[in-house]
GROMACS .gro file of C-alpha atoms in nm:
model
  455
    1MET     CA    1   2.513  -1.794  -2.124
    2SER     CA    2   2.277  -2.002  -1.910
    3ALA     CA    3   1.902  -1.940  -1.895
    4PRO     CA    4   1.908  -1.834  -1.525
    5ILE     CA    5   2.171  -1.568  -1.595
    6ILE     CA    6   1.980  -1.440  -1.898
    7SER     CA    7   1.660  -1.422  -1.695
    8ILE     CA    8   1.833  -1.228  -1.414
    9ILE     CA    9   1.967  -0.980  -1.670
   10ILE     CA   10   1.617  -0.936  -1.815
   11LEU     CA   11   1.475  -0.883  -1.464
   12ALA     CA   12   1.741  -0.622  -1.384
   13VAL     CA   13   1.672  -0.439  -1.710
   14MET     CA   14   1.301  -0.441  -1.632
   15PHE     CA   15   1.352  -0.284  -1.288
   16LEU     CA   16   1.596  -0.027  -1.424
   17THR     CA   17   1.366   0.070  -1.711
   18ALA     CA   18   1.060   0.099  -1.486
   19THR     CA   19   1.260   0.314  -1.242
   20LEU     CA   20   1.401   0.556  -1.498
   21LEU     CA   21   1.110   0.572  -1.742
   22PRO     CA   22   0.730   0.603  -1.693
   23VAL     CA   23   0.663   0.252  -1.820
   24ASN     CA   24   0.445   0.009  -1.624
   25MET     CA   25   0.663  -0.275  -1.502
   26GLY     CA   26   0.381  -0.522  -1.556
   27ALA     CA   27   0.385  -0.447  -1.928
   28LEU     CA   28   0.762  -0.490  -1.928
   29ALA     CA   29   0.718  -0.819  -1.742
   30PHE     CA   30   0.482  -0.957  -2.006
   31VAL     CA   31   0.737  -0.865  -2.272
   32GLY     CA   32   1.013  -1.021  -2.062
   33ALA     CA   33   0.807  -1.338  -2.013
   34PHE     CA   34   0.753  -1.364  -2.388
   35LEU     CA   35   1.119  -1.303  -2.477
   36LEU     CA   36   1.257  -1.534  -2.210
   37GLY     CA   37   0.997  -1.806  -2.266
   38ALA     CA   38   0.952  -1.805  -2.643
   39VAL     CA   39   1.295  -1.691  -2.761
   40PHE     CA   40   1.537  -1.840  -2.507
   41LEU     CA   41   1.345  -2.137  -2.366
   42GLY     CA   42   1.136  -2.234  -2.668
   43MET     CA   43   0.809  -2.230  -2.473
   44GLU     CA   44   0.471  -2.214  -2.645
   45THR     CA   45   0.270  -1.900  -2.573
   46THR     CA   46  -0.003  -2.114  -2.415
   47ASP     CA   47   0.253  -2.244  -2.165
   48ILE     CA   48   0.367  -1.889  -2.089
   49LEU     CA   49   0.008  -1.772  -2.034
   50ALA     CA   50  -0.060  -2.071  -1.809
   51ASN     CA   51   0.134  -1.876  -1.546
   52PHE     CA   52  -0.116  -1.588  -1.558
   53PRO     CA   53  -0.263  -1.553  -1.204
   54GLY     CA   54  -0.634  -1.561  -1.283
   55GLY     CA   55  -0.745  -1.590  -0.920
   56LEU     CA   56  -0.534  -1.298  -0.807
   57PHE     CA   57  -0.657  -1.094  -1.104
   58LEU     CA   58  -1.016  -1.144  -0.985
   59THR     CA   59  -0.920  -1.048  -0.629
   60LEU     CA   60  -0.741  -0.730  -0.730
   61VAL     CA   61  -1.025  -0.622  -0.958
   62GLY     CA   62  -1.297  -0.715  -0.707
   63VAL     CA   63  -1.137  -0.541  -0.409
   64THR     CA   64  -1.043  -0.219  -0.589
   65TYR     CA   65  -1.381  -0.208  -0.766
   66LEU     CA   66  -1.556  -0.237  -0.429
   67PHE     CA   67  -1.340   0.039  -0.283
   68ALA     CA   68  -1.406   0.263  -0.586
   69ILE     CA   69  -1.782   0.230  -0.530
   70ALA     CA   70  -1.739   0.297  -0.156
   71GLN     CA   71  -1.547   0.610  -0.243
   72GLY     CA   72  -1.791   0.722  -0.511
   73ASN     CA   73  -2.103   0.694  -0.293
   74GLY     CA   74  -1.944   0.891  -0.010
   75THR     CA   75  -1.888   0.604   0.235
   76ILE     CA   76  -1.517   0.677   0.274
   77ASP     CA   77  -1.593   1.044   0.339
   78LEU     CA   78  -1.854   0.939   0.596
   79LEU     CA   79  -1.597   0.725   0.777
   80VAL     CA   80  -1.343   1.009   0.777
   81ARG     CA   81  -1.594   1.257   0.921
   82GLY     CA   82  -1.697   1.008   1.186
   83SER     CA   83  -1.336   0.943   1.278
   84VAL     CA   84  -1.235   1.308   1.323
   85ARG     CA   85  -1.526   1.362   1.560
   86LEU     CA   86  -1.369   1.112   1.796
   87VAL     CA   87  -1.073   1.335   1.882
   88GLY     CA   88  -1.286   1.623   2.012
   89GLY     CA   89  -1.058   1.927   2.019
   90ARG     CA   90  -0.729   1.761   2.114
   91VAL     CA   91  -0.459   1.862   1.866
   92ALA     CA   92  -0.222   1.587   1.981
   93LEU     CA   93  -0.468   1.324   1.856
   94ILE     CA   94  -0.487   1.465   1.503
   95PRO     CA   95  -0.175   1.282   1.376
   96TRP     CA   96  -0.304   0.959   1.530
   97ILE     CA   97  -0.650   0.988   1.378
   98MET     CA   98  -0.482   1.032   1.038
   99PHE     CA   99  -0.274   0.719   1.104
  100ILE     CA  100  -0.586   0.523   1.199
  101ILE     CA  101  -0.794   0.647   0.904
  102THR     CA  102  -0.534   0.548   0.644
  103ALA     CA  103  -0.479   0.213   0.817
  104VAL     CA  104  -0.851   0.137   0.806
  105ILE     CA  105  -0.884   0.246   0.443
  106THR     CA  106  -0.602   0.017   0.326
  107ALA     CA  107  -0.712  -0.266   0.556
  108VAL     CA  108  -1.054  -0.283   0.388
  109GLY     CA  109  -0.907  -0.305   0.039
  110ALA     CA  110  -0.769   0.026  -0.086
  111LEU     CA  111  -0.423   0.044  -0.232
  112SER     CA  112  -0.176   0.242  -0.024
  113PRO     CA  113  -0.140   0.532  -0.274
  114ALA     CA  114  -0.519   0.567  -0.285
  115ALA     CA  115  -0.539   0.604   0.093
  116VAL     CA  116  -0.250   0.852   0.099
  117ALA     CA  117  -0.405   1.053  -0.185
  118ILE     CA  118  -0.727   1.084   0.016
  119VAL     CA  119  -0.584   1.160   0.359
  120ALA     CA  120  -0.257   1.349   0.291
  121PRO     CA  121  -0.426   1.679   0.189
  122ILE     CA  122  -0.640   1.669   0.503
  123ALA     CA  123  -0.348   1.586   0.731
  124LEU     CA  124  -0.113   1.846   0.588
  125GLY     CA  125  -0.389   2.107   0.601
  126PHE     CA  126  -0.416   2.042   0.975
  127ALA     CA  127  -0.037   2.059   1.003
  128ARG     CA  128  -0.038   2.411   0.861
  129LYS     CA  129  -0.334   2.530   1.067
  130TYR     CA  130  -0.216   2.399   1.404
  131LYS     CA  131   0.162   2.431   1.361
  132ILE     CA  132   0.221   2.056   1.354
  133SER     CA  133   0.536   1.931   1.183
  134PRO     CA  134   0.440   1.854   0.821
  135LEU     CA  135   0.699   1.576   0.822
  136LEU     CA  136   0.525   1.418   1.122
  137MET     CA  137   0.182   1.441   0.960
  138GLY     CA  138   0.295   1.316   0.622
  139MET     CA  139   0.485   1.018   0.760
  140MET     CA  140   0.199   0.928   0.997
  141VAL     CA  141  -0.028   0.906   0.693
  142ILE     CA  142   0.213   0.681   0.501
  143HIS     CA  143   0.291   0.454   0.795
  144GLY     CA  144  -0.079   0.424   0.867
  145ALA     CA  145  -0.143   0.318   0.509
  146GLN     CA  146   0.137   0.063   0.521
  147GLY     CA  147   0.029  -0.059   0.865
  148GLY     CA  148  -0.313  -0.164   0.739
  149GLY     CA  149  -0.190  -0.283   0.401
  150PHE     CA  150  -0.130  -0.646   0.494
  151SER     CA  151  -0.473  -0.733   0.632
  152PRO     CA  152  -0.598  -1.060   0.480
  153ILE     CA  153  -0.843  -0.867   0.257
  154ALA     CA  154  -0.602  -0.586   0.164
  155VAL     CA  155  -0.415  -0.587  -0.166
  156TYR     CA  156  -0.067  -0.638  -0.018
  157GLY     CA  157  -0.200  -0.907   0.213
  158VAL     CA  158  -0.381  -1.088  -0.066
  159ILE     CA  159  -0.070  -1.087  -0.285
  160VAL     CA  160   0.165  -1.220  -0.016
  161ASN     CA  161  -0.077  -1.479   0.116
  162SER     CA  162  -0.164  -1.597  -0.236
  163LEU     CA  163   0.203  -1.646  -0.317
  164ILE     CA  164   0.271  -1.837   0.004
  165SER     CA  165  -0.041  -2.056  -0.026
  166THR     CA  166   0.095  -2.223  -0.341
  167THR     CA  167   0.436  -2.310  -0.193
  168GLY     CA  168   0.361  -2.555   0.084
  169LEU     CA  169   0.540  -2.334   0.337
  170ASP     CA  170   0.392  -2.252   0.675
  171ALA     CA  171   0.172  -1.944   0.638
  172SER     CA  172   0.019  -1.704   0.886
  173PRO     CA  173  -0.182  -1.417   0.735
  174THR     CA  174  -0.244  -1.286   1.086
  175ALA     CA  175   0.129  -1.275   1.165
  176VAL     CA  176   0.204  -1.087   0.841
  177PHE     CA  177  -0.072  -0.834   0.912
  178LEU     CA  178   0.017  -0.777   1.276
  179SER     CA  179   0.390  -0.755   1.201
  180SER     CA  180   0.333  -0.470   0.959
  181LEU     CA  181   0.073  -0.297   1.176
  182ILE     CA  182   0.278  -0.312   1.497
  183PHE     CA  183   0.602  -0.220   1.322
  184ASN     CA  184   0.451   0.086   1.159
  185PHE     CA  185   0.272   0.183   1.481
  186LEU     CA  186   0.599   0.177   1.677
  187ILE     CA  187   0.767   0.388   1.410
  188ALA     CA  188   0.477   0.633   1.439
  189VAL     CA  189   0.526   0.650   1.817
  190VAL     CA  190   0.895   0.736   1.771
  191LEU     CA  191   0.811   0.999   1.508
  192PHE     CA  192   0.546   1.152   1.733
  193ILE     CA  193   0.796   1.190   2.018
  194VAL     CA  194   1.089   1.309   1.807
  195LEU     CA  195   0.897   1.553   1.586
  196GLY     CA  196   0.723   1.751   1.858
  197GLY     CA  197   0.416   1.548   1.939
  198ARG     CA  198   0.459   1.589   2.313
  199GLY     CA  199   0.434   1.966   2.274
  200LEU     CA  200   0.085   1.922   2.128
  201LEU     CA  201  -0.057   1.742   2.431
  202SER     CA  202  -0.173   2.064   2.596
  203SER     CA  203  -0.322   2.216   2.279
  204ARG     CA  204  -0.693   2.212   2.203
  205VAL     CA  205  -0.904   2.353   1.921
  206GLY     CA  206  -1.269   2.439   1.901
  207HIS     CA  207  -1.519   2.334   1.637
  208PHE     CA  208  -1.295   2.050   1.528
  209VAL     CA  209  -1.534   1.888   1.283
  210GLU     CA  210  -1.612   2.216   1.110
  211GLN     CA  211  -1.242   2.289   1.070
  212ALA     CA  212  -1.192   1.937   0.942
  213ALA     CA  213  -1.437   2.022   0.664
  214GLU     CA  214  -1.232   2.332   0.581
  215ALA     CA  215  -0.915   2.127   0.566
  216ARG     CA  216  -1.079   1.880   0.331
  217MET     CA  217  -1.191   2.156   0.096
  218ALA     CA  218  -0.867   2.359   0.107
  219VAL     CA  219  -0.672   2.131  -0.124
  220SER     CA  220  -0.438   2.308  -0.363
  221VAL     CA  221  -0.446   2.252  -0.737
  222GLY     CA  222  -0.096   2.112  -0.714
  223ALA     CA  223  -0.201   1.861  -0.451
  224ARG     CA  224  -0.491   1.741  -0.663
  225ALA     CA  225  -0.266   1.714  -0.967
  226GLY     CA  226  -0.016   1.516  -0.762
  227GLY     CA  227  -0.288   1.272  -0.665
  228ASP     CA  228  -0.402   1.237  -1.026
  229VAL     CA  229  -0.053   1.158  -1.150
  230ALA     CA  230   0.025   0.914  -0.872
  231PHE     CA  231  -0.303   0.729  -0.871
  232LYS     CA  232  -0.535   0.823  -1.153
  233GLY     CA  233  -0.898   0.821  -1.052
  234PHE     CA  234  -0.833   0.839  -0.677
  235GLY     CA  235  -0.644   1.163  -0.647
  236SER     CA  236  -0.894   1.428  -0.746
  237GLY     CA  237  -1.241   1.536  -0.657
  238ILE     CA  238  -1.262   1.313  -0.354
  239TYR     CA  239  -1.145   1.524  -0.066
  240GLY     CA  240  -1.478   1.628   0.068
  241PRO     CA  241  -1.853   1.628   0.039
  242ARG     CA  242  -2.044   1.871  -0.174
  243ASP     CA  243  -1.971   2.237  -0.111
  244PRO     CA  244  -2.213   2.434  -0.326
  245ALA     CA  245  -2.139   2.762  -0.151
  246GLY     CA  246  -1.766   2.724  -0.188
  247ASP     CA  247  -1.708   2.839   0.171
  248GLY     CA  248  -1.622   2.508   0.335
  249ALA     CA  249  -1.975   2.437   0.458
  250GLN     CA  250  -2.100   2.088   0.397
  251GLU     CA  251  -2.437   1.994   0.261
  252ALA     CA  252  -2.596   1.721   0.469
  253PRO     CA  253  -2.637   1.395   0.280
  254SER     CA  254  -2.990   1.308   0.180
  255ARG     CA  255  -3.168   0.988   0.280
  256ALA     CA  256  -3.117   0.855  -0.073
  257GLU     CA  257  -2.742   0.904  -0.032
  258ARG     CA  258  -2.719   0.770   0.322
  259ILE     CA  259  -2.883   0.434   0.245
  260PRO     CA  260  -2.613   0.324  -0.005
  261GLN     CA  261  -2.348   0.436   0.244
  262LEU     CA  262  -2.494   0.222   0.521
  263ILE     CA  263  -2.528  -0.074   0.283
  264THR     CA  264  -2.166  -0.024   0.179
  265ILE     CA  265  -2.048  -0.033   0.540
  266ALA     CA  266  -2.251  -0.350   0.590
  267GLY     CA  267  -2.092  -0.490   0.272
  268LEU     CA  268  -1.740  -0.422   0.398
  269ILE     CA  269  -1.822  -0.597   0.723
  270ALA     CA  270  -1.973  -0.887   0.529
  271LEU     CA  271  -1.656  -0.910   0.317
  272ALA     CA  272  -1.442  -0.952   0.627
  273VAL     CA  273  -1.678  -1.203   0.789
  274ILE     CA  274  -1.740  -1.419   0.481
  275ALA     CA  275  -1.385  -1.412   0.342
  276LEU     CA  276  -1.207  -1.457   0.673
  277GLY     CA  277  -1.460  -1.641   0.886
  278PHE     CA  278  -1.588  -1.882   0.623
  279LYS     CA  279  -1.272  -1.897   0.406
  280VAL     CA  280  -1.456  -1.798   0.088
  281ASP     CA  281  -1.247  -1.655  -0.197
  282VAL     CA  282  -1.193  -1.282  -0.137
  283GLY     CA  283  -1.218  -1.193  -0.505
  284PHE     CA  284  -1.557  -1.353  -0.561
  285VAL     CA  285  -1.698  -1.209  -0.238
  286ALA     CA  286  -1.566  -0.858  -0.310
  287ILE     CA  287  -1.696  -0.842  -0.665
  288THR     CA  288  -2.034  -0.986  -0.557
  289ILE     CA  289  -2.074  -0.716  -0.294
  290ALA     CA  290  -1.958  -0.453  -0.543
  291VAL     CA  291  -2.222  -0.562  -0.797
  292ILE     CA  292  -2.492  -0.556  -0.529
  293LEU     CA  293  -2.391  -0.200  -0.439
  294ALA     CA  294  -2.394  -0.105  -0.806
  295LEU     CA  295  -2.750  -0.237  -0.837
  296VAL     CA  296  -2.859  -0.055  -0.521
  297SER     CA  297  -2.721   0.278  -0.638
  298PRO     CA  298  -2.642   0.281  -1.013
  299ALA     CA  299  -2.567   0.654  -1.015
  300ALA     CA  300  -2.310   0.634  -0.734
  301GLN     CA  301  -2.115   0.355  -0.905
  302LYS     CA  302  -2.090   0.540  -1.235
  303GLY     CA  303  -1.726   0.543  -1.342
  304ALA     CA  304  -1.619   0.299  -1.068
  305VAL     CA  305  -1.488   0.049  -1.322
  306ASN     CA  306  -1.256   0.317  -1.458
  307LYS     CA  307  -1.126   0.372  -1.105
  308ILE     CA  308  -1.017   0.012  -1.063
  309SER     CA  309  -0.640   0.018  -1.027
  310TRP     CA  310  -0.575  -0.125  -1.369
  311SER     CA  311  -0.210  -0.019  -1.355
  312THR     CA  312  -0.160  -0.231  -1.043
  313VAL     CA  313  -0.354  -0.522  -1.194
  314LEU     CA  314  -0.125  -0.505  -1.498
  315LEU     CA  315   0.181  -0.477  -1.274
  316ILE     CA  316   0.114  -0.775  -1.050
  317CYS     CA  317  -0.028  -1.004  -1.320
  318GLY     CA  318   0.264  -0.928  -1.549
  319MET     CA  319   0.518  -0.986  -1.273
  320LEU     CA  320   0.368  -1.318  -1.166
  321THR     CA  321   0.349  -1.438  -1.525
  322PHE     CA  322   0.718  -1.352  -1.558
  323VAL     CA  323   0.796  -1.528  -1.230
  324GLY     CA  324   0.629  -1.842  -1.369
  325VAL     CA  325   0.866  -1.831  -1.665
  326LEU     CA  326   1.157  -1.778  -1.424
  327GLU     CA  327   1.063  -2.108  -1.263
  328GLU     CA  328   1.072  -2.278  -1.603
  329ALA     CA  329   1.418  -2.126  -1.661
  330GLY     CA  330   1.547  -2.262  -1.330
  331THR     CA  331   1.620  -1.912  -1.204
  332ILE     CA  332   1.447  -1.948  -0.870
  333GLU     CA  333   1.634  -2.266  -0.789
  334TYR     CA  334   1.959  -2.105  -0.909
  335VAL     CA  335   1.920  -1.797  -0.687
  336SER     CA  336   1.803  -1.999  -0.389
  337ASP     CA  337   2.100  -2.235  -0.419
  338ALA     CA  338   2.331  -1.934  -0.430
  339VAL     CA  339   2.171  -1.797  -0.113
  340ALA     CA  340   2.181  -2.135   0.059
  341ASN     CA  341   2.548  -2.179  -0.034
  342LEU     CA  342   2.632  -1.876   0.174
  343GLY     CA  343   2.619  -2.121   0.461
  344MET     CA  344   2.458  -1.863   0.690
  345PRO     CA  345   2.077  -1.864   0.666
  346LEU     CA  346   2.036  -1.564   0.896
  347LEU     CA  347   2.273  -1.356   0.684
  348ALA     CA  348   2.089  -1.466   0.371
  349ALA     CA  349   1.757  -1.353   0.521
  350LEU     CA  350   1.906  -1.014   0.609
  351LEU     CA  351   2.039  -0.979   0.255
  352ILE     CA  352   1.695  -1.052   0.108
  353CYS     CA  353   1.537  -0.788   0.334
  354TYR     CA  354   1.788  -0.524   0.225
  355ILE     CA  355   1.740  -0.608  -0.142
  356GLY     CA  356   1.365  -0.565  -0.098
  357ALA     CA  357   1.404  -0.234   0.086
  358ILE     CA  358   1.657  -0.074  -0.148
  359VAL     CA  359   1.477  -0.168  -0.469
  360SER     CA  360   1.135  -0.080  -0.328
  361ALA     CA  361   1.250   0.269  -0.228
  362PHE     CA  362   1.283   0.346  -0.600
  363ALA     CA  363   1.042   0.099  -0.761
  364SER     CA  364   0.712  -0.071  -0.683
  365SER     CA  365   0.675  -0.246  -0.347
  366THR     CA  366   0.413  -0.472  -0.505
  367ALA     CA  367   0.653  -0.574  -0.779
  368ILE     CA  368   0.943  -0.646  -0.546
  369LEU     CA  369   0.723  -0.859  -0.320
  370ALA     CA  370   0.600  -1.053  -0.622
  371ALA     CA  371   0.959  -1.109  -0.734
  372LEU     CA  372   1.144  -1.178  -0.409
  373ILE     CA  373   0.900  -1.409  -0.231
  374PRO     CA  374   0.911  -1.677  -0.505
  375LEU     CA  375   1.291  -1.642  -0.521
  376ALA     CA  376   1.312  -1.704  -0.147
  377VAL     CA  377   1.076  -2.003  -0.138
  378PRO     CA  378   1.323  -2.286  -0.216
  379PHE     CA  379   1.571  -2.142   0.034
  380LEU     CA  380   1.300  -2.124   0.302
  381ALA     CA  381   1.177  -2.475   0.219
  382THR     CA  382   1.502  -2.621   0.357
  383GLY     CA  383   1.367  -2.553   0.706
  384GLU     CA  384   1.693  -2.401   0.830
  385ILE     CA  385   1.516  -2.078   0.914
  386GLY     CA  386   1.158  -1.986   1.003
  387ALA     CA  387   0.965  -1.912   0.684
  388ILE     CA  388   0.693  -1.704   0.852
  389GLY     CA  389   0.947  -1.476   1.018
  390VAL     CA  390   1.134  -1.416   0.694
  391ILE     CA  391   0.814  -1.344   0.501
  392CYS     CA  392   0.700  -1.100   0.771
  393ALA     CA  393   1.038  -0.926   0.776
  394LEU     CA  394   1.048  -0.905   0.397
  395ALA     CA  395   0.694  -0.763   0.387
  396VAL     CA  396   0.784  -0.496   0.642
  397ALA     CA  397   1.123  -0.410   0.490
  398SER     CA  398   0.983  -0.378   0.138
  399THR     CA  399   0.697  -0.144   0.231
  400ILE     CA  400   0.812   0.087   0.512
  401VAL     CA  401   1.054   0.245   0.263
  402ASP     CA  402   0.757   0.386   0.069
  403VAL     CA  403   0.822   0.704   0.266
  404SER     CA  404   1.086   0.774   0.000
  405PRO     CA  405   1.012   1.083  -0.214
  406PHE     CA  406   1.085   0.861  -0.515
  407SER     CA  407   0.790   0.635  -0.430
  408THR     CA  408   0.427   0.718  -0.501
  409ASN     CA  409   0.339   0.768  -0.135
  410GLY     CA  410   0.632   0.994  -0.059
  411ALA     CA  411   0.568   1.193  -0.375
  412LEU     CA  412   0.203   1.244  -0.276
  413VAL     CA  413   0.302   1.383   0.063
  414LEU     CA  414   0.557   1.613  -0.097
  415ALA     CA  415   0.302   1.734  -0.354
  416ASN     CA  416   0.050   1.814  -0.081
  417ALA     CA  417   0.288   2.022   0.131
  418PRO     CA  418   0.124   2.344   0.258
  419ASP     CA  419   0.196   2.660   0.061
  420ASP     CA  420   0.394   2.815   0.346
  421VAL     CA  421   0.636   2.519   0.363
  422ASP     CA  422   0.972   2.539   0.188
  423LYS     CA  423   0.930   2.257  -0.064
  424ASP     CA  424   1.304   2.209  -0.114
  425ARG     CA  425   1.363   2.180   0.260
  426PHE     CA  426   1.063   1.950   0.299
  427TYR     CA  427   1.198   1.729   0.019
  428LYS     CA  428   1.535   1.705   0.194
  429GLN     CA  429   1.363   1.616   0.522
  430ILE     CA  430   1.167   1.335   0.358
  431LEU     CA  431   1.480   1.217   0.176
  432ALA     CA  432   1.684   1.213   0.498
  433TYR     CA  433   1.412   1.027   0.686
  434SER     CA  434   1.371   0.771   0.406
  435GLY     CA  435   1.748   0.717   0.410
  436ILE     CA  436   1.730   0.633   0.780
  437VAL     CA  437   1.441   0.394   0.716
  438VAL     CA  438   1.622   0.217   0.430
  439VAL     CA  439   1.936   0.170   0.640
  440ALA     CA  440   1.777   0.081   0.975
  441GLY     CA  441   1.437  -0.067   0.881
  442PRO     CA  442   1.544  -0.401   0.728
  443ALA     CA  443   1.798  -0.464   1.005
  444ILE     CA  444   1.541  -0.399   1.279
  445ALA     CA  445   1.275  -0.610   1.104
  446TRP     CA  446   1.527  -0.893   1.068
  447ALA     CA  447   1.643  -0.860   1.430
  448VAL     CA  448   1.287  -0.867   1.566
  449LEU     CA  449   1.112  -1.110   1.331
  450VAL     CA  450   1.386  -1.348   1.208
  451LEU     CA  451   1.676  -1.358   1.452
  452PRO     CA  452   1.481  -1.480   1.760
  453GLY     CA  453   1.331  -1.764   1.556
  454TRP     CA  454   0.986  -1.737   1.713
  455LEU     CA  455   0.800  -1.723   1.380
   0.00000   0.00000   0.00000
């Protein structure tokens, strides 16, 4: 049996194992890289480890460390409170403010499950209070998180852009970001219309900010537990400011607390300006700002290192190390030749999008992006089809399916369903909607981003 076939079998076993069992796919990928490289290819361990993505490791750690500090010192809560004030008392704007909040949180560096874990309890609390469809609110949160997830300083964006930067293909971080943002926004518009949003246009509520505080505090034990399981460190104890009385009233932040928050906001702005405007490495800038914030407020950053998404760091670093061994095995060239031999580049691009969507609905979107983009590179390098369009379509197709109840985001929304909602019916609604997205999403992304050939 040839090395490419063996490597494909190992990859399939890895995905199947990670889907059925609670084992981090990054750990499996390191094992797969060792077995494929050392046992079947005769590689030295130093050669295998040469594929470890050190730069991306620093970026993932730096960005998630910075976000953990921003969360710990109350900056994220401050941004949420400021955002909900903007809607006044208009109920119809509540789903949209939740979409915007999660988009902003992921765009500045949070992982999608972290943003959903923060915002979903708030959004679904509003859904119960103001008779808004919980499916609408939950999906608005997820699509908002995915919409912001491909900004050049977000984790998804960093991963995709880092992979493309080493290939020699045309790259456009702005196109990838805007494709995801616009695509998810348009889906949100359709959801808003179909799931009763128009009926909310005439509804208003009083004391919106005060009731927002109640929604933030009224998080069920099950919802908190769901957040802990899905994204340890981000899912509990973060839904609101201090509430010493236990009645939903908020204690105003002191001057000592407000200063670190303002510095954090300035740091996030500086990250965007320095990393994007001056093309300085995102990882070094993020971790520098994080250390400055830690020095400014040592108490607020306590435990932030533990809140770094180490599971995601392990996942992506393991997968990219394995992908490096796949290159040594000739697997990427083998798969790309098979795709190219179809003789129909557009059909091949559609097939890649569907593979990404179907696998991602049950497994990690980050992992599938890390696996599929390198496999598609030689095929795209032929120039028969626009590389930017295919990358944008693949990014969209592989992440919009995170509405699935089998994904972390979908599971978080399901776990945070209000007590008066039939959980079994809500699960079936999410499942039906995710089925529609898996079937229609890749085709629409392909038709819009690849077929016209404008990217």
